[in-house]
Amino acid sequence: MCGRYALALRPSQVRAMLQDENMPVYDAPDDDGQGAPRQSYNFAPGYHGIVYRADVPDWGAGPARDALVAAERGTTDKNPKGSAGNKTKHTNTDVTKKGDQHDDTTPHYILQSMKWGLIPFWTKRNPDYGAVMKTINCRDDSLSTTGGMWSTMKARKRCFVVAQGFYEWLKPHNNPKEKIPHYIKRKDGKLMLLAGLWDCVVYDQPQQSSPNAENEDGEAGEEEEKNYTYTIITTDSNKQLKFLHDRMPVIFDPGSEEVRLWLDPNKYEWSPELQSLLKPWTGELEVYPVSKEVGKVGNNSPSFIIPVASKENKQNIANFFAAGAKAKAKKEENKDVEVKTEVKDDEGQDEKSETKMESVHELQESVDDGGMFSPSPTKKGIKRERDASPGLDSPQKGGVTPTPKKIKMEASPSATPSLSPQGISRQRQTISATKNPQRASPAKKKAKGAPPPGSQKITKFFGNSV
């Protein structure tokens, strides 16, 4: 079973990639606007995807059934009707570019936007979602038998569904309720061409005269909406995918001879040759678990096709803790660098301060202070030499030379504040909250002396003004 796949490419990108694989594209839908296919990493049934098919009428490859019947009867019909059982729903208009004509003998191939979930051409009303889900896949063994709902499509309406990869869910034996999604893609990164069938249907309109009504030839009106839908053919899983599921989509290699044979519009009858093309993929695939968020329809993210254990997956809890450990290690490394830098700066500052101190000391020693500063501790006790000036060198009476007096430098008493116990006790003495014996009340002071000129009562001021 294939119930979800990925295609996040625009039609122009798909067209370029197919042309690189020697697969011509005669026409393709626009990247944006009405009718443009959907781009999603979580492609679900009901979405409009990109289908690669032969450019044939809505009834499929080969002549119309009514034309064959008319040929057997020896008559001709200029306007062949649709297939048997659906005479009013298929037209004889070729699905090509408007205004373009090409040789009918040369097959042309187009990209077309179609809805996933095949609705047969004989359907009269738009089915509900449950009915559409039953036709999103088609088993290859159901095509080997004659008859059935696929008989017309398998002979005349074969196609390829373009995908980047598809999803499958693993059910562990120890916990069957748990489903682990896996993403499967080609190891070489090329596009996946999934074998499929397509059809076109126009639902019945209410019985009323309108421009959408059928014309006299029985053809559908121009304004009737055509609904193109498709299904994906599945087969047995190969050895690589047996652990996931017993079914897998039929995958073709772009540009191969099998692709040309499957889409050949000249082969409009089912044959064992076409049946033999439906087989498991023999190429290399890449399979890995992905985020469980892909299980919910409507979610869409590029992370859905990234392995859970990959370093690129930000939602992986192992990567979360690894990133935290890496950030912590980087922080520690930066911290070591900062500590080294600070130590270096401190050493530099010490060197500068030492150099500065030495220079000041040298300056102090080199300057003659005249005895104003206390002598250096290293020169303490050394007497000053006798001055050689004649006025001071003259001996005193009696021939005795007076010894020079030592000059002591004492600090002035006013230079340092007094720290006597009495002073400290005065500073720490507290003031009573109710009475203060040392300070007189401000009211009493005012009563003893005359008030200053600027403190007269305001009533007196207004009395003088009168």
Short mmCIF file of C-alpha atoms in Angstrom, two decimals:
data_model
loop_
_atom_site.label_atom_id
_atom_site.label_comp_id
_atom_site.label_asym_id
_atom_site.label_seq_id
_atom_site.Cartn_x
_atom_site.Cartn_y
_atom_site.Cartn_z
CA MET A 1 0.00 0.00 0.00
CA CYS A 2 1.12 3.55 -0.73
CA GLY A 3 -0.94 6.06 1.23
CA ARG A 4 1.42 9.01 1.49
CA TYR A 5 4.30 10.36 -0.58
CA ALA A 6 6.39 13.50 -0.99
CA LEU A 7 6.49 15.94 -3.88
CA ALA A 8 7.59 19.48 -3.02
CA LEU A 9 8.68 20.41 -6.55
CA ARG A 10 7.02 22.83 -8.94
CA PRO A 11 5.86 21.59 -12.37
CA SER A 12 8.64 23.57 -14.07
CA GLN A 13 11.24 21.79 -11.91
CA VAL A 14 9.73 18.38 -12.65
CA ARG A 15 9.67 19.18 -16.34
CA ALA A 16 13.35 20.13 -16.37
CA MET A 17 14.34 16.99 -14.45
CA LEU A 18 12.41 14.71 -16.79
CA GLN A 19 13.85 16.36 -19.87
CA ASP A 20 17.31 15.77 -18.43
CA GLU A 21 16.41 12.05 -18.39
CA ASN A 22 15.50 12.15 -22.10
CA MET A 23 11.77 12.24 -21.35
CA PRO A 24 10.12 14.94 -23.52
CA VAL A 25 7.35 17.07 -22.02
CA TYR A 26 5.01 18.59 -24.60
CA ASP A 27 2.95 20.57 -22.10
CA ALA A 28 2.85 21.17 -18.33
CA PRO A 29 0.61 23.03 -15.87
CA ASP A 30 1.56 26.38 -14.42
CA ASP A 31 3.51 26.56 -11.17
CA ASP A 32 0.89 28.79 -9.54
CA GLY A 33 -2.70 29.78 -10.03
CA GLN A 34 -5.89 27.87 -10.65
CA GLY A 35 -5.34 24.24 -11.58
CA ALA A 36 -1.75 24.16 -10.36
CA PRO A 37 -0.78 20.93 -8.57
CA ARG A 38 0.04 20.85 -4.89
CA GLN A 39 3.57 20.89 -3.48
CA SER A 40 3.89 19.05 -0.19
CA TYR A 41 6.27 16.89 1.83
CA ASN A 42 3.18 15.09 3.11
CA PHE A 43 1.14 14.32 0.02
CA ALA A 44 -2.19 12.73 1.00
CA PRO A 45 -5.14 11.28 -0.97
CA GLY A 46 -7.37 13.98 -2.36
CA TYR A 47 -4.45 16.27 -3.24
CA HIS A 48 -3.74 17.27 -6.82
CA GLY A 49 -0.45 15.75 -7.93
CA ILE A 50 1.62 15.70 -11.12
CA VAL A 51 0.96 12.91 -13.60
CA TYR A 52 3.08 12.10 -16.68
CA ARG A 53 1.09 10.48 -19.49
CA ALA A 54 0.67 10.25 -23.22
CA ASP A 55 -1.22 13.09 -24.88
CA VAL A 56 -4.40 11.17 -25.79
CA PRO A 57 -8.14 12.01 -25.74
CA ASP A 58 -10.20 11.67 -22.60
CA TRP A 59 -11.32 8.13 -23.60
CA GLY A 60 -7.65 7.09 -23.62
CA ALA A 61 -5.32 5.62 -26.22
CA GLY A 62 -6.62 4.09 -29.41
CA PRO A 63 -9.81 4.84 -31.34
CA ALA A 64 -13.15 5.37 -29.65
CA ARG A 65 -15.31 2.29 -29.15
CA ASP A 66 -18.16 3.81 -31.15
CA ALA A 67 -15.76 4.44 -34.01
CA LEU A 68 -14.77 0.75 -33.99
CA VAL A 69 -18.42 -0.31 -34.01
CA ALA A 70 -19.17 2.10 -36.85
CA ALA A 71 -16.21 0.76 -38.84
CA GLU A 72 -17.48 -2.80 -38.41
CA ARG A 73 -20.92 -1.73 -39.71
CA GLY A 74 -19.43 0.06 -42.70
CA THR A 75 -20.49 3.51 -41.54
CA THR A 76 -18.53 6.55 -40.45
CA ASP A 77 -19.16 9.01 -37.68
CA LYS A 78 -17.61 12.43 -37.87
CA ASN A 79 -18.16 12.99 -34.12
CA PRO A 80 -17.48 9.71 -32.32
CA LYS A 81 -19.07 9.58 -28.92
CA GLY A 82 -17.58 8.47 -25.66
CA SER A 83 -16.99 4.96 -24.46
CA ALA A 84 -19.81 2.50 -24.12
CA GLY A 85 -21.91 3.14 -21.05
CA ASN A 86 -20.76 6.77 -20.90
CA LYS A 87 -21.80 8.26 -24.23
CA THR A 88 -22.26 11.74 -22.87
CA LYS A 89 -19.10 12.17 -20.86
CA HIS A 90 -16.14 11.81 -23.17
CA THR A 91 -15.32 14.14 -26.01
CA ASN A 92 -13.13 13.74 -29.05
CA THR A 93 -10.93 16.68 -28.12
CA ASP A 94 -7.24 16.16 -27.76
CA VAL A 95 -5.69 17.34 -24.49
CA THR A 96 -3.01 19.58 -25.97
CA LYS A 97 -2.08 23.22 -25.95
CA LYS A 98 -4.66 25.45 -27.53
CA GLY A 99 -3.75 26.26 -31.09
CA ASP A 100 -1.05 23.57 -31.30
CA GLN A 101 -1.31 20.71 -33.77
CA HIS A 102 0.94 17.73 -34.10
CA ASP A 103 1.19 14.54 -36.11
CA ASP A 104 -1.04 11.79 -34.66
CA THR A 105 1.55 9.16 -35.48
CA THR A 106 4.16 10.82 -33.23
CA PRO A 107 3.35 10.27 -29.55
CA HIS A 108 3.53 13.31 -27.32
CA TYR A 109 3.73 13.31 -23.54
CA ILE A 110 2.42 15.85 -21.07
CA LEU A 111 2.42 16.69 -17.39
CA GLN A 112 -1.06 17.13 -15.96
CA SER A 113 -2.52 18.00 -12.59
CA MET A 114 -4.85 15.26 -11.31
CA LYS A 115 -6.52 14.34 -8.05
CA TRP A 116 -5.29 11.33 -6.12
CA GLY A 117 -8.05 8.73 -5.78
CA LEU A 118 -9.40 7.34 -9.05
CA ILE A 119 -13.05 7.95 -9.86
CA PRO A 120 -14.26 5.84 -12.85
CA PHE A 121 -15.77 7.60 -15.82
CA TRP A 122 -19.22 6.00 -15.24
CA THR A 123 -19.65 7.65 -11.82
CA LYS A 124 -22.68 9.95 -11.80
CA ARG A 125 -22.17 11.82 -8.54
CA ASN A 126 -19.17 13.08 -6.64
CA PRO A 127 -18.28 10.30 -4.17
CA ASP A 128 -17.40 10.89 -0.54
CA TYR A 129 -13.90 10.67 0.90
CA GLY A 130 -14.33 7.10 2.11
CA ALA A 131 -15.16 5.86 -1.38
CA VAL A 132 -12.18 7.70 -2.86
CA MET A 133 -9.82 6.11 -0.33
CA LYS A 134 -10.68 2.69 -1.75
CA THR A 135 -9.20 3.57 -5.13
CA ILE A 136 -5.95 5.33 -4.18
CA ASN A 137 -4.12 2.05 -4.92
CA CYS A 138 -4.56 -0.72 -7.47
CA ARG A 139 -3.07 -4.19 -6.96
CA ASP A 140 -1.04 -5.54 -9.87
CA ASP A 141 -2.61 -9.00 -9.57
CA SER A 142 -6.07 -7.48 -10.09
CA LEU A 143 -4.94 -6.34 -13.54
CA SER A 144 -3.95 -9.83 -14.63
CA THR A 145 -7.57 -10.98 -14.75
CA THR A 146 -10.03 -9.98 -17.44
CA GLY A 147 -12.91 -7.67 -16.65
CA GLY A 148 -13.24 -5.64 -13.49
CA MET A 149 -13.33 -1.90 -12.91
CA TRP A 150 -9.74 -1.49 -14.15
CA SER A 151 -10.21 -3.12 -17.53
CA THR A 152 -10.66 0.10 -19.51
CA MET A 153 -8.02 2.10 -17.65
CA LYS A 154 -5.27 -0.52 -17.77
CA ALA A 155 -5.50 -0.79 -21.57
CA ARG A 156 -5.97 2.85 -22.56
CA LYS A 157 -5.11 5.14 -19.61
CA ARG A 158 -1.73 4.30 -18.18
CA CYS A 159 0.44 6.95 -16.56
CA PHE A 160 3.22 7.71 -14.09
CA VAL A 161 2.80 9.52 -10.78
CA VAL A 162 5.82 11.75 -10.11
CA ALA A 163 7.21 11.59 -6.56
CA GLN A 164 10.40 12.25 -4.65
CA GLY A 165 9.76 9.38 -2.27
CA PHE A 166 6.98 7.71 -0.29
CA TYR A 167 6.19 6.81 3.33
CA GLU A 168 5.45 3.52 5.01
CA TRP A 169 4.67 2.78 8.68
CA LEU A 170 6.37 0.07 10.70
CA LYS A 171 4.40 -1.81 13.37
CA PRO A 172 6.80 -3.25 15.97
CA HIS A 173 5.99 -6.77 17.18
CA ASN A 174 6.40 -5.82 20.84
CA ASN A 175 4.02 -2.84 20.47
CA PRO A 176 1.53 -3.27 17.60
CA LYS A 177 -0.31 -0.06 18.51
CA GLU A 178 2.77 2.04 17.79
CA LYS A 179 3.50 3.06 14.20
CA ILE A 180 6.91 4.35 13.21
CA PRO A 181 6.93 6.24 9.86
CA HIS A 182 9.73 5.54 7.40
CA TYR A 183 10.68 7.47 4.30
CA ILE A 184 11.78 5.60 1.17
CA LYS A 185 13.61 7.24 -1.71
CA ARG A 186 16.04 6.35 -4.46
CA LYS A 187 19.62 6.23 -3.28
CA ASP A 188 20.79 8.20 -6.32
CA GLY A 189 18.31 11.01 -5.51
CA LYS A 190 16.43 10.81 -8.82
CA LEU A 191 12.69 11.17 -9.22
CA MET A 192 10.45 8.20 -8.59
CA LEU A 193 8.06 7.31 -11.40
CA LEU A 194 5.23 5.34 -9.79
CA ALA A 195 3.13 3.29 -12.20
CA GLY A 196 -0.49 4.42 -12.24
CA LEU A 197 -3.82 4.62 -14.06
CA TRP A 198 -5.94 7.70 -14.72
CA ASP A 199 -9.48 8.53 -15.77
CA CYS A 200 -11.74 11.48 -16.55
CA VAL A 201 -15.32 11.90 -15.35
CA VAL A 202 -18.04 14.53 -15.67
CA TYR A 203 -20.77 14.25 -13.05
CA ASP A 204 -24.42 14.37 -14.02
CA GLN A 205 -26.03 17.81 -13.86
CA PRO A 206 -29.61 18.55 -12.73
CA GLN A 207 -32.22 18.42 -15.48
CA GLN A 208 -32.47 22.05 -16.54
CA SER A 209 -31.82 24.14 -19.60
CA SER A 210 -28.44 25.74 -19.12
CA PRO A 211 -25.27 26.42 -21.10
CA ASN A 212 -23.82 23.32 -19.44
CA ALA A 213 -26.39 21.04 -21.04
CA GLU A 214 -25.38 18.57 -23.72
CA ASN A 215 -25.48 19.64 -27.35
CA GLU A 216 -27.29 17.85 -30.15
CA ASP A 217 -24.31 15.58 -30.84
CA GLY A 218 -24.41 14.27 -27.28
CA GLU A 219 -21.14 15.91 -26.30
CA ALA A 220 -20.63 17.57 -22.95
CA GLY A 221 -20.97 21.31 -22.84
CA GLU A 222 -17.87 23.44 -22.87
CA GLU A 223 -18.46 24.69 -19.32
CA GLU A 224 -18.93 21.23 -17.78
CA GLU A 225 -16.11 20.50 -15.36
CA LYS A 226 -13.93 17.53 -16.13
CA ASN A 227 -12.41 15.71 -13.16
CA TYR A 228 -9.11 13.94 -13.76
CA THR A 229 -8.12 11.40 -11.12
CA TYR A 230 -5.43 8.72 -10.74
CA THR A 231 -4.42 5.65 -8.75
CA ILE A 232 -1.03 4.10 -7.89
CA ILE A 233 -0.31 0.47 -8.79
CA THR A 234 1.26 -1.66 -6.05
CA THR A 235 3.13 -4.97 -6.13
CA ASP A 236 4.99 -7.28 -3.73
CA SER A 237 7.69 -5.64 -1.66
CA ASN A 238 11.32 -6.31 -2.47
CA LYS A 239 13.78 -7.72 0.07
CA GLN A 240 14.74 -4.26 1.29
CA LEU A 241 11.18 -3.29 2.27
CA LYS A 242 9.86 -6.64 3.54
CA PHE A 243 10.34 -5.54 7.15
CA LEU A 244 8.04 -2.54 6.60
CA HIS A 245 5.16 -3.85 4.50
CA ASP A 246 4.30 -6.65 2.14
CA ARG A 247 3.31 -4.20 -0.64
CA MET A 248 5.14 -1.38 -2.40
CA PRO A 249 4.42 0.86 -5.42
CA VAL A 250 5.70 -0.17 -8.82
CA ILE A 251 8.71 2.04 -9.58
CA PHE A 252 10.11 2.76 -13.05
CA ASP A 253 13.50 4.19 -13.93
CA PRO A 254 13.20 7.57 -15.76
CA GLY A 255 14.25 7.41 -19.42
CA SER A 256 14.22 3.61 -19.58
CA GLU A 257 12.71 1.47 -22.30
CA GLU A 258 10.10 0.22 -19.82
CA VAL A 259 8.82 3.80 -19.45
CA ARG A 260 8.35 4.15 -23.20
CA LEU A 261 6.62 0.78 -23.41
CA TRP A 262 4.22 1.52 -20.53
CA LEU A 263 3.09 4.83 -22.03
CA ASP A 264 3.00 3.74 -25.69
CA PRO A 265 -0.40 4.97 -26.96
CA ASN A 266 -0.29 2.39 -29.76
CA LYS A 267 -0.67 -0.35 -27.16
CA TYR A 268 -4.32 0.08 -26.20
CA GLU A 269 -4.97 -3.57 -25.41
CA TRP A 270 -3.77 -5.21 -22.22
CA SER A 271 -1.10 -7.85 -22.80
CA PRO A 272 1.29 -10.10 -20.86
CA GLU A 273 4.08 -7.78 -21.98
CA LEU A 274 2.52 -4.88 -20.09
CA GLN A 275 1.74 -7.13 -17.12
CA SER A 276 5.38 -8.19 -16.90
CA LEU A 277 6.43 -4.60 -16.27
CA LEU A 278 4.68 -4.60 -12.89
CA LYS A 279 7.36 -6.00 -10.61
CA PRO A 280 9.26 -5.01 -7.46
CA TRP A 281 12.02 -2.42 -7.77
CA THR A 282 15.47 -3.94 -8.16
CA GLY A 283 17.48 -0.75 -7.67
CA GLU A 284 18.94 0.60 -4.43
CA LEU A 285 16.65 2.41 -2.03
CA GLU A 286 17.34 4.47 1.06
CA VAL A 287 15.02 3.74 3.99
CA TYR A 288 15.06 5.48 7.38
CA PRO A 289 12.62 6.49 10.17
CA VAL A 290 11.28 10.05 10.18
CA SER A 291 9.19 12.31 12.38
CA LYS A 292 5.84 10.99 13.58
CA GLU A 293 4.23 14.32 12.71
CA VAL A 294 3.98 13.11 9.12
CA GLY A 295 1.17 10.82 10.25
CA LYS A 296 -1.24 13.74 10.57
CA VAL A 297 -2.76 14.90 7.30
CA GLY A 298 -2.26 18.63 6.87
CA ASN A 299 1.19 18.77 8.47
CA ASN A 300 3.90 19.82 6.06
CA SER A 301 7.58 20.37 6.75
CA PRO A 302 10.91 19.71 5.01
CA SER A 303 12.00 17.89 8.17
CA PHE A 304 9.61 15.05 7.30
CA ILE A 305 12.09 13.62 4.79
CA ILE A 306 15.11 14.04 7.10
CA PRO A 307 16.17 11.02 9.19
CA VAL A 308 15.31 11.23 12.87
CA ALA A 309 18.88 10.33 13.86
CA SER A 310 20.38 12.88 11.46
CA LYS A 311 22.33 15.86 12.78
CA GLU A 312 20.22 18.06 10.49
CA ASN A 313 17.02 17.11 12.33
CA LYS A 314 16.43 19.78 14.97
CA GLN A 315 13.53 17.83 16.50
CA ASN A 316 15.76 14.92 17.50
CA ILE A 317 16.14 14.91 21.30
CA ALA A 318 19.65 13.44 21.03
CA ASN A 319 20.67 16.36 18.85
CA PHE A 320 19.06 18.73 21.35
CA PHE A 321 21.23 17.49 24.22
CA ALA A 322 24.26 17.25 21.95
CA ALA A 323 23.77 20.87 20.97
CA GLY A 324 23.46 21.84 24.65
CA ALA A 325 26.67 20.00 25.54
CA LYS A 326 28.45 21.61 22.63
CA ALA A 327 27.28 25.07 23.69
CA LYS A 328 28.40 24.38 27.27
CA ALA A 329 31.83 23.24 26.10
CA LYS A 330 32.16 26.33 23.95
CA LYS A 331 31.18 28.50 26.91
CA GLU A 332 33.82 26.86 29.10
CA GLU A 333 36.39 27.39 26.38
CA ASN A 334 35.51 31.07 26.15
CA LYS A 335 35.69 31.31 29.96
CA ASP A 336 39.22 29.89 29.95
CA VAL A 337 40.23 32.40 27.34
CA GLU A 338 38.80 35.25 29.44
CA VAL A 339 40.63 34.06 32.57
CA LYS A 340 43.92 33.88 30.71
CA THR A 341 43.35 37.34 29.35
CA GLU A 342 42.63 38.75 32.82
CA VAL A 343 45.74 37.14 34.28
CA LYS A 344 47.81 38.62 31.53
CA ASP A 345 46.30 42.02 32.08
CA ASP A 346 46.92 41.81 35.84
CA GLU A 347 50.50 40.85 35.27
CA GLY A 348 50.91 43.75 32.90
CA GLN A 349 49.37 46.13 35.41
CA ASP A 350 51.71 44.89 38.14
CA GLU A 351 54.68 45.42 35.91
CA LYS A 352 53.53 48.92 35.13
CA SER A 353 52.91 49.76 38.79
CA GLU A 354 56.30 48.38 39.80
CA THR A 355 57.98 50.40 37.11
CA LYS A 356 56.11 53.48 38.23
CA MET A 357 57.04 52.97 41.88
CA GLU A 358 60.70 52.53 41.00
CA SER A 359 60.71 55.68 38.96
CA VAL A 360 59.15 57.73 41.82
CA HIS A 361 61.63 56.33 44.33
CA GLU A 362 64.50 57.18 42.08
CA LEU A 363 63.08 60.66 41.62
CA GLN A 364 62.76 61.10 45.37
CA GLU A 365 66.37 60.09 45.92
CA SER A 366 67.61 62.33 43.14
CA VAL A 367 65.88 65.46 44.46
CA ASP A 368 67.61 67.51 47.20
CA ASP A 369 64.79 68.02 49.71
CA GLY A 370 66.89 70.23 52.04
CA GLY A 371 65.89 68.19 55.05
CA MET A 372 62.12 68.73 54.55
CA PHE A 373 61.39 65.02 54.24
CA SER A 374 62.45 62.31 56.62
CA PRO A 375 65.56 60.51 55.50
CA SER A 376 65.27 57.19 53.73
CA PRO A 377 65.33 54.12 56.01
CA THR A 378 68.40 52.86 54.21
CA LYS A 379 70.29 56.10 55.09
CA LYS A 380 69.09 56.39 58.69
CA GLY A 381 71.89 57.33 61.17
CA ILE A 382 74.24 58.85 58.63
CA LYS A 383 75.44 62.29 59.71
CA ARG A 384 75.36 65.17 57.33
CA GLU A 385 78.79 66.18 56.04
CA ARG A 386 80.30 69.47 56.99
CA ASP A 387 79.49 72.24 54.61
CA ALA A 388 82.51 73.57 52.79
CA SER A 389 81.30 77.23 52.79
CA PRO A 390 83.60 79.67 54.57
CA GLY A 391 80.89 81.23 56.75
CA LEU A 392 79.89 77.95 58.31
CA ASP A 393 83.29 76.34 58.29
CA SER A 394 84.93 78.92 60.61
CA PRO A 395 85.75 77.34 63.94
CA GLN A 396 84.41 78.72 67.21
CA LYS A 397 86.40 80.27 69.87
CA GLY A 398 88.63 77.91 71.68
CA GLY A 399 89.22 75.93 68.50
CA VAL A 400 86.27 73.63 69.06
CA THR A 401 84.13 72.85 66.13
CA PRO A 402 80.42 72.67 67.08
CA THR A 403 78.63 69.51 66.20
CA PRO A 404 75.62 69.96 63.92
CA LYS A 405 72.23 69.61 65.54
CA LYS A 406 69.91 66.89 64.32
CA ILE A 407 66.76 68.15 62.76
CA LYS A 408 63.70 66.11 63.65
CA MET A 409 60.57 66.26 61.55
CA GLU A 410 57.52 65.97 63.73
CA ALA A 411 54.00 65.94 62.48
CA SER A 412 51.82 68.85 63.45
CA PRO A 413 49.20 68.05 66.10
CA SER A 414 46.52 69.58 63.95
CA ALA A 415 47.35 67.35 61.02
CA THR A 416 45.66 64.28 62.50
CA PRO A 417 42.29 64.33 64.25
CA SER A 418 42.14 63.67 67.97
CA LEU A 419 40.96 60.19 68.86
CA SER A 420 40.81 60.58 72.61
CA PRO A 421 38.23 58.58 74.61
CA GLN A 422 36.40 61.75 75.56
CA GLY A 423 35.93 62.76 71.93
CA ILE A 424 34.66 59.32 71.01
CA SER A 425 32.20 59.34 73.91
CA ARG A 426 30.84 62.75 72.82
CA GLN A 427 30.26 61.50 69.28
CA ARG A 428 28.47 58.37 70.44
CA GLN A 429 26.27 60.16 73.03
CA THR A 430 22.59 59.82 72.15
CA ILE A 431 19.96 62.55 72.32
CA SER A 432 16.80 61.96 74.36
CA ALA A 433 13.50 61.93 72.51
CA THR A 434 11.63 63.75 75.35
CA LYS A 435 14.10 66.23 76.82
CA ASN A 436 17.44 67.70 75.97
CA PRO A 437 19.28 69.24 78.93
CA GLN A 438 22.13 70.63 76.89
CA ARG A 439 20.03 72.45 74.30
CA ALA A 440 17.46 75.08 75.04
CA SER A 441 14.03 74.98 73.43
CA PRO A 442 13.67 77.16 70.34
CA ALA A 443 10.53 78.72 71.81
CA LYS A 444 12.38 79.82 74.97
CA LYS A 445 15.17 81.34 72.93
CA LYS A 446 12.65 83.41 71.02
CA ALA A 447 11.05 84.56 74.26
CA LYS A 448 14.32 85.84 75.72
CA GLY A 449 15.19 88.10 72.83
CA ALA A 450 13.30 90.19 70.30
CA PRO A 451 12.32 88.33 67.14
CA PRO A 452 14.34 89.06 64.09
CA PRO A 453 12.88 91.40 61.50
CA GLY A 454 12.03 88.70 59.06
CA SER A 455 10.05 86.48 61.46
CA GLN A 456 7.06 88.68 62.36
CA LYS A 457 3.56 87.24 62.43
CA ILE A 458 1.48 87.47 59.30
CA THR A 459 -1.40 89.20 61.20
CA LYS A 460 0.92 92.07 62.08
CA PHE A 461 1.91 92.37 58.45
CA PHE A 462 -1.68 92.77 57.35
CA GLY A 463 -2.34 95.17 60.26
CA ASN A 464 0.45 97.54 59.15
CA SER A 465 -0.77 97.43 55.58
CA VAL A 466 -4.17 98.74 56.66
#
